[in-house]
Each structure stands twice: as C-alpha cells, then as structure tokens.
Amino acid sequence: MRLLIIEDEPRTADYLQQGLRENGYVVDCASSGTDGLHLARQQPYDLVILDVNLPGLDGWGVLQRLRAESSTRIMMLTAHGRLADRVKGLDLGADDYLLKPFEFPELLARIRSLLRRNDQRLQPSTLKVADLELDPGRHRAWRGGQRIDLTAKEFALLHLLMRQSGEVLSRTQIISLVWDMNFDCDTNVVEVSIRRLRAKIDDPFDDKLIHTLRGVGYVLEART
Ligand code: CA
C-alpha cells in the first residue's frame, strides 16, 4: 500500500510518515501542493493524505485537480473545525476529512476503512446501456469511450435511469428518488434536468437513449 502525504509542516509530516511506515505502509512526502500533485501524477497511490493549508497551490486546489484526473482516495487534513470546510471538502470529492490534532489510532482506522473501500471498488459495478457507461463507485460516465462531465444531480438522475433501463419512470418517481423530497407537482425540475442530461449524453450522438413518453414519464434504453 503506497500513500502520499502532502503537508508543509515538517513536524506533522515526519510524525505521519514515521507512524505510517511503522504500520507497514510505503510513504512518500511532498511539502507543497505543486510537488504533491506532481508526485501523484507520476505514480498511482492507494491514498493521498492532503493538508488544506499549503503554501501556493492549497489543498483545495490539489483536491480539485486530482479529482478531475483520478479516482485515488483522498483524505483531507485541516486545522479548521468549521463545518463549511468539511462540506466543501466532501463536495469537491474528498473521501474523508480529519481534523488536527488527531489521534494516530483514529487516522489508522480511517485509512484502513478507505483502503477497504478501494477493494470493494474493484468489483465490477459499471452500468452499461449501448455505448453509455456509468461507474457509480468512481462517479464517472462515458459515452462511446468519451468522458462526460455531470453535476451531482445529473449523475444521480442518469444512475437512476440506467439502473431501471427499459422501465418507464414517472416524474413523481424521479423526483422522489433523485431529489429525495416532494416537490410541487407543477415544478419543471425534472424536465429541465432531463434536457440538460440529454444535451450531454444524447445530443452529440446519433442514437438517442433517453425517450419521453408524453404524460407518462421517461425511459432510458437503446432503440436501434
Ligand atoms: Ca499546513
């Protein structure tokens, strides 16, 4: 198991590196966001432990860049105890979030838990309809091998349509399953989201996969 620590405070970095090595991990260290990003691009890591406050490119910047290019597990470290920071980290795709100061056993337990999730992720879980693919574990979608960027809601909507491929889903079902609340029935949130999703996964391609059944709902299936 190879871990990367991106941390500018030498004492914290040494403490982490030493403790993790004693526990059998192979550990690399970077003391700036730029160096860390460079190392992470050089070779695959099972987990990146990323400090938020870094000189130059900070932890948020590293997180966004890494997340855009890989599915490596990322644990954020921060001295800020603010909920907003935690939410921001998780929104940007961090897998876990640990506040400083932390107890080493807690760090080890969280690392083990994240690495277990890596193992589970190796199970095939990709959904496929025609040339459209969706990997829920990595939160990614492709059509014809082309990566498609989706917002969280678009992803959830596509995930639902693909899980139920071939079945008609009503607007009410979609709202309750994707938005998890009861919207006013007059709202056009589903139509708008379907239109946006179509613009990304259907419009650029000849074979359309999302079909509208007027007055009934939507179905995703290959009709060629
Ligand atoms: Ca720092």
Short mmCIF file of C-alpha atoms and ligand atoms in Angstrom, two decimals:
data_model
loop_
_atom_site.label_atom_id
_atom_site.label_comp_id
_atom_site.label_asym_id
_atom_site.label_seq_id
_atom_site.Cartn_x
_atom_site.Cartn_y
_atom_site.Cartn_z
CA MET A 1 0.00 0.00 0.00
CA ARG A 2 1.54 3.25 -1.12
CA LEU A 3 0.48 6.51 0.47
CA LEU A 4 1.31 10.10 -0.37
CA ILE A 5 1.39 12.78 2.32
CA ILE A 6 1.11 16.38 1.16
CA GLU A 7 1.89 18.50 4.21
CA ASP A 8 4.07 21.59 4.62
CA GLU A 9 4.59 21.44 8.38
CA PRO A 10 7.74 19.32 8.85
CA ARG A 11 6.79 18.05 12.30
CA THR A 12 3.38 16.82 11.22
CA ALA A 13 4.80 15.34 8.03
CA ASP A 14 7.56 13.48 9.93
CA TYR A 15 5.12 12.22 12.53
CA LEU A 16 2.76 10.93 9.86
CA GLN A 17 5.47 9.42 7.74
CA GLN A 18 7.14 7.63 10.63
CA GLY A 19 3.91 6.33 12.13
CA LEU A 20 2.58 5.08 8.81
CA ARG A 21 5.86 3.39 7.89
CA GLU A 22 5.87 1.62 11.25
CA ASN A 23 2.45 0.33 10.31
CA GLY A 24 3.67 -1.16 7.08
CA TYR A 25 2.75 1.49 4.54
CA VAL A 26 5.05 2.76 1.84
CA VAL A 27 5.01 6.53 2.27
CA ASP A 28 6.07 9.41 0.04
CA CYS A 29 6.02 13.02 1.19
CA ALA A 30 5.60 16.35 -0.53
CA SER A 31 5.83 19.69 1.25
CA SER A 32 3.86 21.76 -1.27
CA GLY A 33 0.72 21.34 -3.30
CA THR A 34 2.60 21.61 -6.58
CA ASP A 35 5.13 18.92 -5.60
CA GLY A 36 2.37 16.70 -4.29
CA LEU A 37 0.36 17.00 -7.47
CA HIS A 38 3.46 16.22 -9.49
CA LEU A 39 4.16 13.06 -7.45
CA ALA A 40 0.53 11.95 -7.64
CA ARG A 41 0.67 12.25 -11.43
CA GLN A 42 3.89 10.23 -11.60
CA GLN A 43 2.53 7.10 -9.99
CA PRO A 44 -0.65 5.65 -8.59
CA TYR A 45 -1.22 5.95 -4.84
CA ASP A 46 -3.73 3.98 -2.81
CA LEU A 47 -4.39 7.05 -0.72
CA VAL A 48 -3.38 10.71 -0.63
CA ILE A 49 -3.36 12.48 2.75
CA LEU A 50 -3.77 16.12 1.89
CA ASP A 51 -3.34 19.15 4.15
CA VAL A 52 -5.68 22.05 3.39
CA ASN A 53 -3.35 24.91 4.29
CA LEU A 54 -0.40 24.70 1.94
CA PRO A 55 1.73 27.50 0.53
CA GLY A 56 0.99 28.31 -3.12
CA LEU A 57 -1.44 25.76 -4.50
CA ASP A 58 -3.51 24.87 -1.44
CA GLY A 59 -5.25 21.65 -0.53
CA TRP A 60 -8.50 22.65 -2.26
CA GLY A 61 -6.65 23.30 -5.49
CA VAL A 62 -4.81 19.98 -5.29
CA LEU A 63 -8.06 18.17 -4.47
CA GLN A 64 -9.88 19.65 -7.48
CA ARG A 65 -7.09 18.82 -9.88
CA LEU A 66 -6.55 15.30 -8.56
CA ARG A 67 -10.26 14.56 -8.57
CA ALA A 68 -10.56 15.71 -12.16
CA GLU A 69 -7.94 13.20 -13.28
CA SER A 70 -8.04 10.20 -10.96
CA SER A 71 -10.12 8.25 -8.52
CA THR A 72 -7.38 7.95 -5.90
CA ARG A 73 -8.73 8.07 -2.37
CA ILE A 74 -8.09 11.44 -0.77
CA MET A 75 -8.20 12.27 2.94
CA MET A 76 -8.13 15.95 3.81
CA LEU A 77 -6.36 17.20 6.94
CA THR A 78 -7.27 20.53 8.40
CA ALA A 79 -6.82 22.63 11.47
CA HIS A 80 -10.15 24.30 10.80
CA GLY A 81 -13.01 22.69 12.60
CA ARG A 82 -15.59 24.51 10.56
CA LEU A 83 -18.46 22.53 9.14
CA ALA A 84 -18.29 24.64 5.97
CA ASP A 85 -14.77 23.34 5.32
CA ARG A 86 -15.81 19.77 5.80
CA VAL A 87 -18.75 20.20 3.45
CA LYS A 88 -16.54 21.95 0.90
CA GLY A 89 -14.03 19.08 1.05
CA LEU A 90 -16.65 16.42 0.58
CA ASP A 91 -18.34 18.42 -2.20
CA LEU A 92 -15.05 18.69 -4.04
CA GLY A 93 -14.71 14.92 -3.87
CA ALA A 94 -12.60 14.21 -0.78
CA ASP A 95 -13.24 10.73 0.57
CA ASP A 96 -12.65 11.61 4.19
CA TYR A 97 -11.80 14.54 6.37
CA LEU A 98 -9.73 14.56 9.54
CA LEU A 99 -9.28 17.45 11.95
CA LYS A 100 -5.94 18.32 13.50
CA PRO A 101 -4.88 17.48 16.10
CA PHE A 102 -5.87 13.85 15.66
CA GLU A 103 -5.05 10.64 17.47
CA PHE A 104 -2.90 8.28 15.43
CA PRO A 105 -5.14 5.23 16.01
CA GLU A 106 -8.05 7.18 14.55
CA LEU A 107 -6.01 8.06 11.48
CA LEU A 108 -5.04 4.39 11.04
CA ALA A 109 -8.63 3.25 11.41
CA ARG A 110 -9.81 5.77 8.81
CA ILE A 111 -7.05 4.75 6.41
CA ARG A 112 -7.97 1.08 6.75
CA SER A 113 -11.59 1.94 6.11
CA LEU A 114 -10.76 3.95 2.99
CA LEU A 115 -8.49 1.24 1.64
CA ARG A 116 -11.23 -1.34 2.17
CA ARG A 117 -13.46 0.83 0.02
CA ASN A 118 -10.74 0.64 -2.64
CA ASP A 119 -11.02 -3.15 -2.56
CA GLN A 120 -14.78 -3.04 -2.95
CA ARG A 121 -14.41 -0.63 -5.78
CA LEU A 122 -12.54 -3.28 -7.77
CA GLN A 123 -15.77 -5.28 -8.02
CA PRO A 124 -17.36 -4.66 -11.41
CA SER A 125 -20.17 -2.23 -10.79
CA THR A 126 -20.21 -0.31 -14.06
CA LEU A 127 -23.62 0.05 -15.68
CA LYS A 128 -23.81 -0.13 -19.45
CA VAL A 129 -26.57 0.69 -21.93
CA ALA A 130 -25.44 0.62 -25.56
CA ASP A 131 -22.22 2.65 -25.60
CA LEU A 132 -23.16 4.61 -22.48
CA GLU A 133 -21.29 3.59 -19.35
CA LEU A 134 -21.57 4.73 -15.78
CA ASP A 135 -19.32 3.86 -12.88
CA PRO A 136 -21.12 4.73 -9.63
CA GLY A 137 -18.07 4.00 -7.48
CA ARG A 138 -15.88 6.47 -9.31
CA HIS A 139 -18.72 8.84 -10.10
CA ARG A 140 -17.95 8.87 -13.80
CA ALA A 141 -19.79 8.44 -17.06
CA TRP A 142 -18.69 7.85 -20.62
CA ARG A 143 -20.39 7.63 -23.96
CA GLY A 144 -18.55 5.98 -26.83
CA GLY A 145 -15.48 6.00 -24.60
CA GLN A 146 -15.75 9.77 -24.21
CA ARG A 147 -15.78 11.03 -20.64
CA ILE A 148 -18.90 13.05 -19.79
CA ASP A 149 -18.87 15.61 -17.01
CA LEU A 150 -22.05 15.59 -14.98
CA THR A 151 -23.23 17.55 -11.98
CA ALA A 152 -24.15 15.57 -8.87
CA LYS A 153 -27.87 15.75 -9.70
CA GLU A 154 -27.37 14.85 -13.35
CA PHE A 155 -25.26 11.91 -12.24
CA ALA A 156 -27.93 10.74 -9.79
CA LEU A 157 -30.59 11.08 -12.47
CA LEU A 158 -28.57 9.14 -15.04
CA HIS A 159 -27.74 6.50 -12.44
CA LEU A 160 -31.44 6.02 -11.75
CA LEU A 161 -32.40 5.86 -15.44
CA MET A 162 -29.63 3.34 -16.13
CA ARG A 163 -30.43 1.15 -13.11
CA GLN A 164 -34.02 0.98 -14.35
CA SER A 165 -33.12 0.86 -18.02
CA GLY A 166 -36.10 -0.18 -20.16
CA GLU A 167 -38.60 0.78 -17.45
CA VAL A 168 -40.66 3.93 -17.66
CA LEU A 169 -40.12 6.26 -14.73
CA SER A 170 -42.73 8.87 -13.89
CA ARG A 171 -41.82 12.43 -12.96
CA THR A 172 -43.01 11.78 -9.42
CA GLN A 173 -40.81 8.69 -9.10
CA ILE A 174 -37.82 10.59 -10.44
CA ILE A 175 -38.37 13.48 -8.04
CA SER A 176 -38.72 11.27 -5.00
CA LEU A 177 -35.72 9.12 -5.91
CA VAL A 178 -33.32 11.79 -7.11
CA TRP A 179 -34.36 14.85 -5.12
CA ASP A 180 -35.48 12.90 -2.11
CA MET A 181 -38.35 15.26 -1.38
CA ASN A 182 -41.80 16.07 -2.58
CA PHE A 183 -41.64 18.98 -4.95
CA ASP A 184 -44.68 20.89 -6.07
CA CYS A 185 -46.09 18.86 -8.95
CA ASP A 186 -46.04 21.92 -11.20
CA THR A 187 -42.33 22.22 -10.96
CA ASN A 188 -40.41 21.52 -14.12
CA VAL A 189 -37.24 20.46 -12.34
CA VAL A 190 -37.34 17.01 -13.94
CA GLU A 191 -37.86 18.39 -17.47
CA VAL A 192 -35.03 20.83 -17.02
CA SER A 193 -32.68 18.17 -15.66
CA ILE A 194 -33.61 15.70 -18.40
CA ARG A 195 -32.94 18.38 -21.01
CA ARG A 196 -29.51 19.11 -19.51
CA LEU A 197 -28.70 15.44 -19.32
CA ARG A 198 -29.76 14.93 -22.94
CA ALA A 199 -27.56 17.79 -24.03
CA LYS A 200 -24.61 15.87 -22.62
CA ILE A 201 -25.33 12.22 -23.32
CA ASP A 202 -27.70 12.26 -26.31
CA ASP A 203 -27.48 15.43 -28.40
CA PRO A 204 -23.91 14.86 -29.60
CA PHE A 205 -24.74 11.29 -30.68
CA ASP A 206 -26.89 9.75 -33.41
CA ASP A 207 -28.60 7.09 -31.31
CA LYS A 208 -30.74 8.67 -28.61
CA LEU A 209 -31.08 6.78 -25.35
CA ILE A 210 -33.44 8.92 -23.26
CA HIS A 211 -37.00 8.77 -24.53
CA THR A 212 -40.05 10.76 -23.42
CA LEU A 213 -43.43 9.09 -23.10
CA ARG A 214 -45.82 12.01 -23.12
CA GLY A 215 -47.88 12.21 -19.95
CA VAL A 216 -46.18 9.13 -18.55
CA GLY A 217 -42.50 9.70 -17.95
CA TYR A 218 -39.08 8.83 -19.23
CA VAL A 219 -37.23 5.71 -20.18
CA LEU A 220 -33.59 5.11 -20.98
CA GLU A 221 -32.95 2.34 -23.47
CA ALA A 222 -31.26 1.55 -26.77
CA ARG A 223 -33.81 1.52 -29.60
CA THR A 224 -31.73 0.64 -32.61
CA CA B 1 -0.25 23.24 6.58
#
